[in-house]
Amino acid sequence: MLVNADGLVFVGKRIDNREGDWWQMPQGGVDPDEDLADAVLRELAEETGISSNLVSLIGRIDEPMRYDLPEDLVGKLWGGKYRGQEQTWFLARFAGADHHIDLDAHDPPEFCEYRWVAPDELPDLIVPFKKRVYRTVVEGFRSLV
């Protein structure tokens, strides 16, 4: 969860789902033997173009969260190799400005547009099968945002 100085959260519209009106927070995989905090900063830079010197990690939910794909998506996403994900969530404070964001920083880009939203809006913006995770993340970081 990336928050700015106003306590708003970064969400991006996935480039591979332009027709849907679903927005998500940056997320990504962890390379073998990669430290989780290092993975957070790397993935954030890849998906948003935000340099790690503009970000401070200020929180972590230690208990991993899991979700399963709906049956109609199993076998269609992630090369058919996975039925869901396990995620460890971090809270990061963004000390930059919008001109520091570059959605084309990585090839291929993850997001086609972004916006800043109030934390309580997050569960209404994400695809339905991730709502429970987003509610838990919002509650877990509420006091730090």
Backbone as a printed PyTorch tensor [residue, N CA C, xyz], in Angstrom:
tensor([[[  0.8660,  -1.1640,   0.0000],
         [  0.0000,   0.0000,   0.0000],
         [  0.9110,   1.2260,   0.0000]],

        [[  0.8220,   2.0300,  -1.0300],
         [  1.6080,   3.2530,  -1.1460],
         [  0.7090,   4.4390,  -0.8290]],

        [[  1.0740,   5.2120,   0.2110],
         [  0.2830,   6.3710,   0.5960],
         [  1.1020,   7.6380,   0.4030]],

        [[  0.3980,   8.6960,   0.0440],
         [  1.0640,   9.9840,  -0.1240],
         [  0.9130,  10.8210,   1.1610]],

        [[  1.4160,  12.0490,   1.1100],
         [  1.3940,  12.9200,   2.2960],
         [ -0.0190,  13.2550,   2.7480]],

        [[ -0.9960,  13.1240,   1.8530],
         [ -2.3950,  13.4050,   2.1980],
         [ -3.1240,  12.1780,   2.7350]],

        [[ -2.4240,  11.0410,   2.8680],
         [ -3.0620,   9.8230,   3.3560],
         [ -3.8860,   9.1090,   2.3070]],

        [[ -3.6660,   9.4520,   1.0250],
         [ -4.3670,   8.7790,  -0.0670],
         [ -3.5050,   7.6360,  -0.5970]],

        [[ -4.1530,   6.6450,  -1.1620],
         [ -3.4970,   5.4150,  -1.6010],
         [ -3.4160,   5.3700,  -3.1240]],

        [[ -2.2500,   4.9660,  -3.6370],
         [ -2.0500,   4.7940,  -5.0740],
         [ -2.7840,   3.5370,  -5.5320]],

        [[ -3.5810,   3.6750,  -6.6060],
         [ -4.1630,   2.5230,  -7.2940],
         [ -3.9550,   2.7140,  -8.7860]],

        [[ -3.7450,   1.5940,  -9.4600],
         [ -3.5620,   1.6190, -10.9040],
         [ -4.6020,   0.7620, -11.5850]],

        [[ -4.9270,   1.1580, -12.8030],
         [ -5.8300,   0.3690, -13.6450],
         [ -4.9540,  -0.5450, -14.4920]],

        [[ -5.1800,  -1.8360, -14.3580],
         [ -4.3350,  -2.8040, -15.0750],
         [ -4.4480,  -2.6190, -16.5820]],

        [[ -3.3130,  -2.6410, -17.2390],
         [ -3.2690,  -2.4300, -18.6840],
         [ -3.8980,  -3.6030, -19.4360]],

        [[ -3.9170,  -4.7920, -18.8160],
         [ -4.4830,  -5.9740, -19.4730],
         [ -5.9790,  -6.1320, -19.2100]],

        [[ -6.5980,  -5.1270, -18.6000],
         [ -8.0340,  -5.1830, -18.3390],
         [ -8.6310,  -3.7830, -18.4580]],

        [[ -8.3910,  -3.1380, -19.5900],
         [ -8.8460,  -1.7630, -19.7940],
         [-10.3670,  -1.6320, -19.7920]],

        [[-11.0690,  -2.6950, -20.2000],
         [-12.5280,  -2.5910, -20.2890],
         [-13.2010,  -2.6660, -18.9300]],

        [[-12.5460,  -3.2770, -17.9570],
         [-13.1090,  -3.3410, -16.6150],
         [-12.7910,  -2.0640, -15.8480]],

        [[-13.5390,  -1.8060, -14.8240],
         [-13.2790,  -0.6280, -14.0020],
         [-12.7040,  -1.0770, -12.6670]],

        [[-11.6690,  -1.8990, -12.7270],
         [-11.0300,  -2.4250, -11.5320],
         [ -9.6750,  -1.7540, -11.3590]],

        [[ -9.3970,  -1.3860, -10.1330],
         [ -8.1470,  -0.7080,  -9.7800],
         [ -7.4830,  -1.5050,  -8.6770]],

        [[ -6.1570,  -1.5590,  -8.7040],
         [ -5.4630,  -2.3110,  -7.6740],
         [ -4.2030,  -1.5810,  -7.2230]],

        [[ -3.7400,  -1.9680,  -6.0470],
         [ -2.4790,  -1.4620,  -5.5510],
         [ -1.3490,  -2.2380,  -6.2250]],

        [[ -0.1720,  -1.6430,  -6.3050],
         [  0.9660,  -2.3830,  -6.8610],
         [  1.2220,  -3.6560,  -6.0570]],

        [[  1.6340,  -4.6820,  -6.7490],
         [  1.9970,  -5.9450,  -6.1110],
         [  2.9180,  -6.6870,  -7.0610]],

        [[  3.5710,  -7.6950,  -6.5680],
         [  4.4410,  -8.4320,  -7.4670],
         [  5.0980,  -9.6100,  -6.7940]],

        [[  5.8630, -10.3200,  -7.5790],
         [  6.5100, -11.5270,  -7.1110],
         [  7.8360, -11.2480,  -6.4280]],

        [[  8.2860, -12.2570,  -5.7250],
         [  9.5600, -12.2060,  -5.0270],
         [ 10.5040, -13.1670,  -5.7380]],

        [[ 11.6760, -12.6620,  -6.1100],
         [ 12.6730, -13.5060,  -6.7600],
         [ 13.2800, -14.4710,  -5.7440]],

        [[ 13.8130, -15.6050,  -6.2140],
         [ 14.4570, -16.5430,  -5.2780],
         [ 15.5320, -15.8390,  -4.4440]],

        [[ 15.5270, -16.0910,  -3.1550],
         [ 16.4960, -15.5320,  -2.2000],
         [ 16.4210, -14.0130,  -2.0640]],

        [[ 15.3550, -13.3840,  -2.5550],
         [ 15.2180, -11.9330,  -2.4420],
         [ 14.5580, -11.5750,  -1.1130]],

        [[ 15.0830, -10.5700,  -0.4390],
         [ 14.4970, -10.0400,   0.7740],
         [ 13.1350,  -9.4240,   0.4320]],

        [[ 12.1350,  -9.6220,   1.2910],
         [ 10.7920,  -9.1190,   0.9920],
         [ 10.7660,  -7.5970,   0.8410]],

        [[ 11.4620,  -6.8710,   1.7020],
         [ 11.4800,  -5.4020,   1.6000],
         [ 12.1440,  -4.9660,   0.2940]],

        [[ 13.1970,  -5.6490,  -0.1070],
         [ 13.8410,  -5.3310,  -1.3870],
         [ 12.8920,  -5.6040,  -2.5550]],

        [[ 12.1230,  -6.6940,  -2.4530],
         [ 11.1570,  -7.0310,  -3.5040],
         [ 10.0800,  -5.9580,  -3.6100]],

        [[  9.6320,  -5.4410,  -2.4610],
         [  8.6110,  -4.3850,  -2.4470],
         [  9.1180,  -3.1710,  -3.2250]],

        [[ 10.3160,  -2.7310,  -2.9170],
         [ 10.8710,  -1.5390,  -3.5670],
         [ 11.1250,  -1.7840,  -5.0550]],

        [[ 11.6010,  -2.9740,  -5.4020],
         [ 11.8340,  -3.3070,  -6.8160],
         [ 10.5230,  -3.3320,  -7.5870]],

        [[  9.5250,  -4.0320,  -7.0700],
         [  8.2370,  -4.1200,  -7.7570],
         [  7.5680,  -2.7460,  -7.8630]],

        [[  7.6660,  -1.9630,  -6.8100],
         [  7.0900,  -0.6230,  -6.8400],
         [  7.7530,   0.2240,  -7.9320]],

        [[  9.0660,   0.1310,  -8.0420],
         [  9.7780,   0.8750,  -9.0890],
         [  9.3790,   0.3780, -10.4780]],

        [[  9.2550,  -0.9370, -10.6330],
         [  8.8800,  -1.4870, -11.9410],
         [  7.4790,  -1.0530, -12.3540]],

        [[  6.5340,  -1.0740, -11.4280],
         [  5.1340,  -0.8220, -11.7710],
         [  4.7590,   0.6530, -11.7970]],

        [[  5.5100,   1.4850, -11.0510],
         [  5.1420,   2.9030, -10.9510],
         [  6.2440,   3.8550, -11.4030]],

        [[  7.4600,   3.3530, -11.5520],
         [  8.5870,   4.2100, -11.8890],
         [  9.0980,   5.0160, -10.7140]],

        [[  8.5690,   4.7820,  -9.5270],
         [  8.9620,   5.5510,  -8.3510],
         [ 10.2770,   5.0080,  -7.7980]],

        [[ 11.2450,   5.8850,  -7.6750],
         [ 12.5570,   5.5350,  -7.1510],
         [ 12.4690,   5.2370,  -5.6560]],

        [[ 13.2630,   4.2680,  -5.2050],
         [ 13.2200,   3.8610,  -3.7960],
         [ 13.6460,   4.9770,  -2.8440]],

        [[ 14.3800,   5.9740,  -3.3350],
         [ 14.7710,   7.0730,  -2.4440],
         [ 13.5920,   8.0010,  -2.1310]],

        [[ 12.4480,   7.7940,  -2.7890],
         [ 11.2450,   8.5800,  -2.5230],
         [ 10.2160,   7.8200,  -1.6840]],

        [[ 10.6230,   6.6550,  -1.1710],
         [  9.7020,   5.7720,  -0.4690],
         [ 10.3040,   5.3410,   0.8640]],

        [[  9.4840,   5.3510,   1.8940],
         [  9.8740,   4.8040,   3.1970],
         [  8.9080,   3.6890,   3.5590]],

        [[  9.4330,   2.5240,   3.8830],
         [  8.5800,   1.4310,   4.3510],
         [  8.2810,   1.6830,   5.8150]],

        [[  6.9960,   1.8000,   6.1440],
         [  6.6140,   2.1830,   7.5070],
         [  5.7400,   1.1420,   8.2040]],

        [[  5.4010,   0.0730,   7.5290],
         [  4.5770,  -0.9470,   8.1660],
         [  4.5740,  -2.2360,   7.3810]],

        [[  4.2210,  -3.3130,   8.0730],
         [  4.1220,  -4.6280,   7.4380],
         [  3.0950,  -5.4450,   8.1950]],

        [[  2.2830,  -6.1660,   7.4580],
         [  1.3700,  -7.1310,   8.0620],
         [  2.0810,  -8.4770,   7.9790]],

        [[  2.4660,  -8.9940,   9.1240],
         [  3.3160, -10.1840,   9.1430],
         [  2.6060, -11.4590,   8.7070]],

        [[  1.3170, -11.5320,   8.9620],
         [  0.5740, -12.7360,   8.5830],
         [  0.2870, -12.7050,   7.0860]],

        [[  0.7890, -13.6930,   6.3260],
         [  0.4950, -13.7000,   4.8870],
         [ -1.0100, -13.8170,   4.6270]],

        [[ -1.4500, -13.1570,   3.5680],
         [ -2.8540, -13.2310,   3.1600],
         [ -2.9370, -14.0420,   1.8740]],

        [[ -4.0050, -14.7960,   1.7650],
         [ -4.1770, -15.6570,   0.5980],
         [ -5.5340, -15.4050,  -0.0450]],

        [[ -5.5580, -15.5990,  -1.3570],
         [ -6.8400, -15.5990,  -2.0520],
         [ -6.7730, -16.6160,  -3.1760]],

        [[ -7.9190, -17.1510,  -3.5310],
         [ -8.0450, -18.0820,  -4.6470],
         [ -8.7140, -17.3760,  -5.8070]],

        [[ -8.3270, -17.7640,  -6.9940],
         [ -8.9920, -17.2640,  -8.1980],
         [-10.3820, -17.8720,  -8.2970]],

        [[-11.3280, -17.1390,  -8.8710],
         [-12.6260, -17.7670,  -9.1620],
         [-12.4260, -18.8800, -10.1970]],

        [[-13.2870, -19.8810, -10.1540],
         [-13.1370, -21.0490, -11.0360],
         [-13.0170, -20.6730, -12.5150]],

        [[-13.7230, -19.6040, -12.9440],
         [-13.6770, -19.2520, -14.3630],
         [-12.3290, -18.6590, -14.7770]],

        [[-11.4610, -18.3300, -13.8190],
         [-10.1310, -17.7960, -14.1440],
         [ -9.0030, -18.7920, -13.9170]],

        [[ -9.2920, -19.8670, -13.1860],
         [ -8.2690, -20.8750, -12.9520],
         [ -7.8480, -21.4600, -14.2930]],

        [[ -6.5640, -21.5200, -14.5070],
         [ -6.0310, -22.0390, -15.7630],
         [ -5.8770, -20.9930, -16.8470]],

        [[ -6.4390, -19.7930, -16.6460],
         [ -6.3510, -18.7290, -17.6530],
         [ -5.3050, -17.6850, -17.2930]],

        [[ -5.0440, -17.4980, -16.0150],
         [ -4.0640, -16.5110, -15.5640],
         [ -2.7660, -17.2020, -15.1610]],

        [[ -1.6800, -16.4530, -15.1940],
         [ -0.3720, -16.9080, -14.7220],
         [  0.0560, -18.2130, -15.4010]],

        [[ -0.2660, -18.3300, -16.6790],
         [  0.1290, -19.5090, -17.4330],
         [ -0.5320, -20.7840, -16.9510]],

        [[ -1.6130, -20.6470, -16.1910],
         [ -2.3310, -21.8190, -15.7010],
         [ -1.6250, -22.5520, -14.5740]],

        [[ -0.5400, -21.9780, -14.0390],
         [  0.2700, -22.6700, -13.0300],
         [ -0.2550, -22.5130, -11.6090]],

        [[ -1.0700, -21.4860, -11.3480],
         [ -1.4650, -21.1940,  -9.9710],
         [ -2.9740, -21.0050,  -9.8590]],

        [[ -3.4920, -21.3110,  -8.6650],
         [ -4.9270, -21.1590,  -8.3820],
         [ -5.2040, -19.9330,  -7.5210]],

        [[ -4.1570, -19.2600,  -7.0540],
         [ -4.3070, -18.1050,  -6.1870],
         [ -2.9550, -17.5360,  -5.8310]],

        [[ -2.9420, -16.7010,  -4.8130],
         [ -1.6900, -16.0870,  -4.3770],
         [ -1.6320, -16.0280,  -2.8610]],

        [[ -0.3960, -15.9940,  -2.3690],
         [ -0.1200, -15.6650,  -0.9820],
         [  0.6570, -14.3620,  -1.0090]],

        [[  0.2330, -13.4050,  -0.1980],
         [  0.8340, -12.0790,  -0.2260],
         [  1.2140, -11.6210,   1.1760]],

        [[  2.3360, -10.9070,   1.2580],
         [  2.7370, -10.2030,   2.4620],
         [  2.6730,  -8.7240,   2.1250]],

        [[  1.9100,  -7.9690,   2.8930],
         [  1.6650,  -6.5620,   2.5740],
         [  2.5270,  -5.6280,   3.4060]],

        [[  3.0640,  -4.6120,   2.7320],
         [  3.8380,  -3.5430,   3.3460],
         [  3.1120,  -2.2200,   3.1260]],

        [[  3.3390,  -1.2800,   4.0280],
         [  2.8560,   0.0850,   3.8690],
         [  4.0620,   0.9650,   3.5850]],

        [[  3.9720,   1.7600,   2.5270],
         [  5.0590,   2.6460,   2.1320],
         [  4.5570,   4.0790,   2.0380]],

        [[  5.3490,   5.0000,   2.5320],
         [  5.0260,   6.4330,   2.4490],
         [  5.8020,   7.0170,   1.2670]],

        [[  5.0760,   7.6850,   0.3720],
         [  5.6420,   8.3080,  -0.8300],
         [  5.9690,   9.7620,  -0.5100]],

        [[  7.2320,  10.1370,  -0.6840],
         [  7.6640,  11.5000,  -0.3870],
         [  7.8070,  12.3390,  -1.6490]],

        [[  7.4140,  11.8000,  -2.7810],
         [  7.5500,  12.5200,  -4.0420],
         [  6.2630,  13.1920,  -4.4650]],

        [[  6.2270,  13.5150,  -5.7490],
         [  5.0590,  14.1510,  -6.3630],
         [  4.6660,  13.3420,  -7.6020]],

        [[  3.5000,  13.6670,  -8.1440],
         [  3.0010,  12.9010,  -9.2910],
         [  3.9750,  12.8690, -10.4620]],

        [[  4.7820,  13.8940, -10.6330],
         [  5.7200,  13.8700, -11.7720],
         [  6.8250,  12.8200, -11.5930]],

        [[  6.9370,  12.2290, -10.3980],
         [  7.9000,  11.1510, -10.1670],
         [  7.3360,   9.7860, -10.5820]],

        [[  6.0710,   9.7390, -10.9490],
         [  5.4280,   8.4860, -11.3440],
         [  5.5430,   8.3210, -12.8520]],

        [[  5.9990,   7.1340, -13.2640],
         [  6.1620,   6.8250, -14.6860],
         [  5.6570,   5.4030, -14.9250]],

        [[  4.4280,   5.2840, -15.3770],
         [  3.8290,   3.9630, -15.5860],
         [  4.4940,   3.1860, -16.7150]],

        [[  5.2750,   3.8670, -17.5520],
         [  5.9880,   3.2000, -18.6500],
         [  7.4230,   2.8350, -18.2830]],

        [[  7.7640,   2.8960, -17.0050],
         [  9.1360,   2.6340, -16.5780],
         [  9.5640,   1.1980, -16.8630]],

        [[  8.6300,   0.2880, -16.9060],
         [  8.9390,  -1.1230, -17.1310],
         [  8.2780,  -1.5800, -18.4200]],

        [[  8.9210,  -2.4920, -19.1180],
         [  8.3580,  -3.0350, -20.3510],
         [  8.0760,  -4.5170, -20.1460]],

        [[  6.8370,  -4.9380, -20.1450],
         [  5.6490,  -4.1570, -20.4450],
         [  5.1280,  -3.4520, -19.1900]],

        [[  4.4090,  -2.3470, -19.3760],
         [  3.8270,  -1.6680, -18.2190],
         [  2.7080,  -2.4980, -17.5980]],

        [[  2.4960,  -2.2930, -16.3150],
         [  1.4360,  -2.9930, -15.5780],
         [  0.1260,  -2.2160, -15.6250]],

        [[  0.2390,  -0.8800, -15.5050],
         [ -0.9390,  -0.0190, -15.4060],
         [ -1.0180,   0.9450, -16.5810]],

        [[ -2.2560,   1.2830, -16.9790],
         [ -2.4670,   2.2600, -18.0460],
         [ -2.8440,   3.6290, -17.4920]],

        [[ -3.2900,   3.6880, -16.2440],
         [ -3.5700,   4.9520, -15.5660],
         [ -3.5420,   4.7070, -14.0680]],

        [[ -3.4730,   5.8090, -13.3170],
         [ -3.4620,   5.6960, -11.8630],
         [ -4.2480,   6.8470, -11.2600]],

        [[ -4.5290,   6.7050,  -9.9760],
         [ -5.1550,   7.7840,  -9.2090],
         [ -4.8850,   7.5400,  -7.7280]],

        [[ -5.1640,   8.5520,  -6.9260],
         [ -5.0190,   8.4770,  -5.4810],
         [ -6.4160,   8.4320,  -4.8730]],

        [[ -6.6470,   7.4960,  -3.9500],
         [ -7.9710,   7.3140,  -3.3600],
         [ -7.8770,   7.1870,  -1.8450]],

        [[ -8.9890,   7.4430,  -1.1860],
         [ -9.0650,   7.2340,   0.2610],
         [ -8.9670,   5.7290,   0.5500]],

        [[ -8.2850,   5.3510,   1.6190],
         [ -8.1350,   3.9260,   1.9300],
         [ -9.4490,   3.1480,   1.9660]],

        [[-10.4940,   3.7520,   2.5130],
         [-11.7690,   3.0330,   2.6190],
         [-12.4290,   2.7530,   1.2740]],

        [[-11.9710,   3.4020,   0.2110],
         [-12.5010,   3.1360,  -1.1290],
         [-11.9220,   1.8670,  -1.7530]],

        [[-10.7760,   1.4110,  -1.2520],
         [-10.0490,   0.3160,  -1.8970],
         [-10.8830,  -0.9450,  -2.1330]],

        [[-11.6080,  -1.4580,  -1.1370],
         [-12.3580,  -2.6880,  -1.3900],
         [-13.4210,  -2.5540,  -2.4860]],

        [[-13.8900,  -1.3460,  -2.7430],
         [-14.8960,  -1.1560,  -3.8000],
         [-14.2800,  -1.0660,  -5.1860]],

        [[-12.9670,  -0.8950,  -5.2600],
         [-12.2960,  -0.7040,  -6.5480],
         [-11.6630,  -1.9740,  -7.0960]],

        [[-11.3860,  -2.9340,  -6.2270],
         [-10.6580,  -4.1400,  -6.6270],
         [-11.6280,  -5.2050,  -7.1440]],

        [[-11.0940,  -6.1320,  -7.9300],
         [-11.9120,  -7.2510,  -8.4010],
         [-12.5090,  -7.9710,  -7.1930]],

        [[-13.7180,  -8.5140,  -7.3340],
         [-14.4190,  -9.0880,  -6.1810],
         [-13.6370, -10.1470,  -5.4010]],

        [[-12.8460, -10.9690,  -6.0640],
         [-12.1850, -12.0450,  -5.3310],
         [-11.0140, -11.5680,  -4.4720]],

        [[-10.6420, -10.2830,  -4.5710],
         [ -9.5830,  -9.7400,  -3.7110],
         [-10.1190,  -8.7840,  -2.6370]],

        [[-11.4200,  -8.6090,  -2.5710],
         [-11.9970,  -7.6480,  -1.6160],
         [-11.6340,  -7.9560,  -0.1640]],

        [[-11.6990,  -9.2130,   0.2320],
         [-11.3850,  -9.5900,   1.6060],
         [ -9.9530,  -9.1940,   1.9620]],

        [[ -9.0180,  -9.4460,   1.0520],
         [ -7.6220,  -9.0690,   1.2810],
         [ -7.5040,  -7.5600,   1.4460]],

        [[ -8.1460,  -6.8030,   0.5710],
         [ -8.0360,  -5.3430,   0.6440],
         [ -8.6530,  -4.7930,   1.9330]],

        [[ -9.7640,  -5.3690,   2.3780],
         [-10.3540,  -4.9320,   3.6490],
         [ -9.3700,  -5.1680,   4.8040]],

        [[ -8.7210,  -6.3190,   4.7960],
         [ -7.7610,  -6.6540,   5.8410],
         [ -6.5540,  -5.7210,   5.8030]],

        [[ -6.0800,  -5.3890,   4.6220],
         [ -4.9440,  -4.4750,   4.4840],
         [ -5.3130,  -3.0870,   5.0010]],

        [[ -6.4740,  -2.5970,   4.6180],
         [ -6.9160,  -1.2730,   5.0810],
         [ -6.9840,  -1.2530,   6.6070]],

        [[ -7.5960,  -2.2630,   7.2030],
         [ -7.7040,  -2.3010,   8.6650],
         [ -6.3340,  -2.4490,   9.3190]],

        [[ -5.4720,  -3.2520,   8.7280],
         [ -4.1540,  -3.4760,   9.3020],
         [ -3.2700,  -2.2490,   9.3270]],

        [[ -3.4700,  -1.3530,   8.3610],
         [ -2.6310,  -0.1620,   8.2640],
         [ -3.3410,   1.1340,   8.6760]],

        [[ -4.5920,   1.0330,   9.0660],
         [ -5.3970,   2.2340,   9.3440],
         [ -4.6810,   3.2190,  10.2750]],

        [[ -4.0980,   2.7440,  11.3340],
         [ -3.4830,   3.6450,  12.3160],
         [ -2.2050,   4.3030,  11.7860]],

        [[ -1.5980,   3.7430,  10.7660],
         [ -0.3480,   4.2910,  10.2250],
         [ -0.5570,   5.2340,   9.0390]],

        [[ -1.6930,   5.0930,   8.3720],
         [ -1.9340,   5.9120,   7.1790],
         [ -2.0660,   7.3580,   7.5770]]])
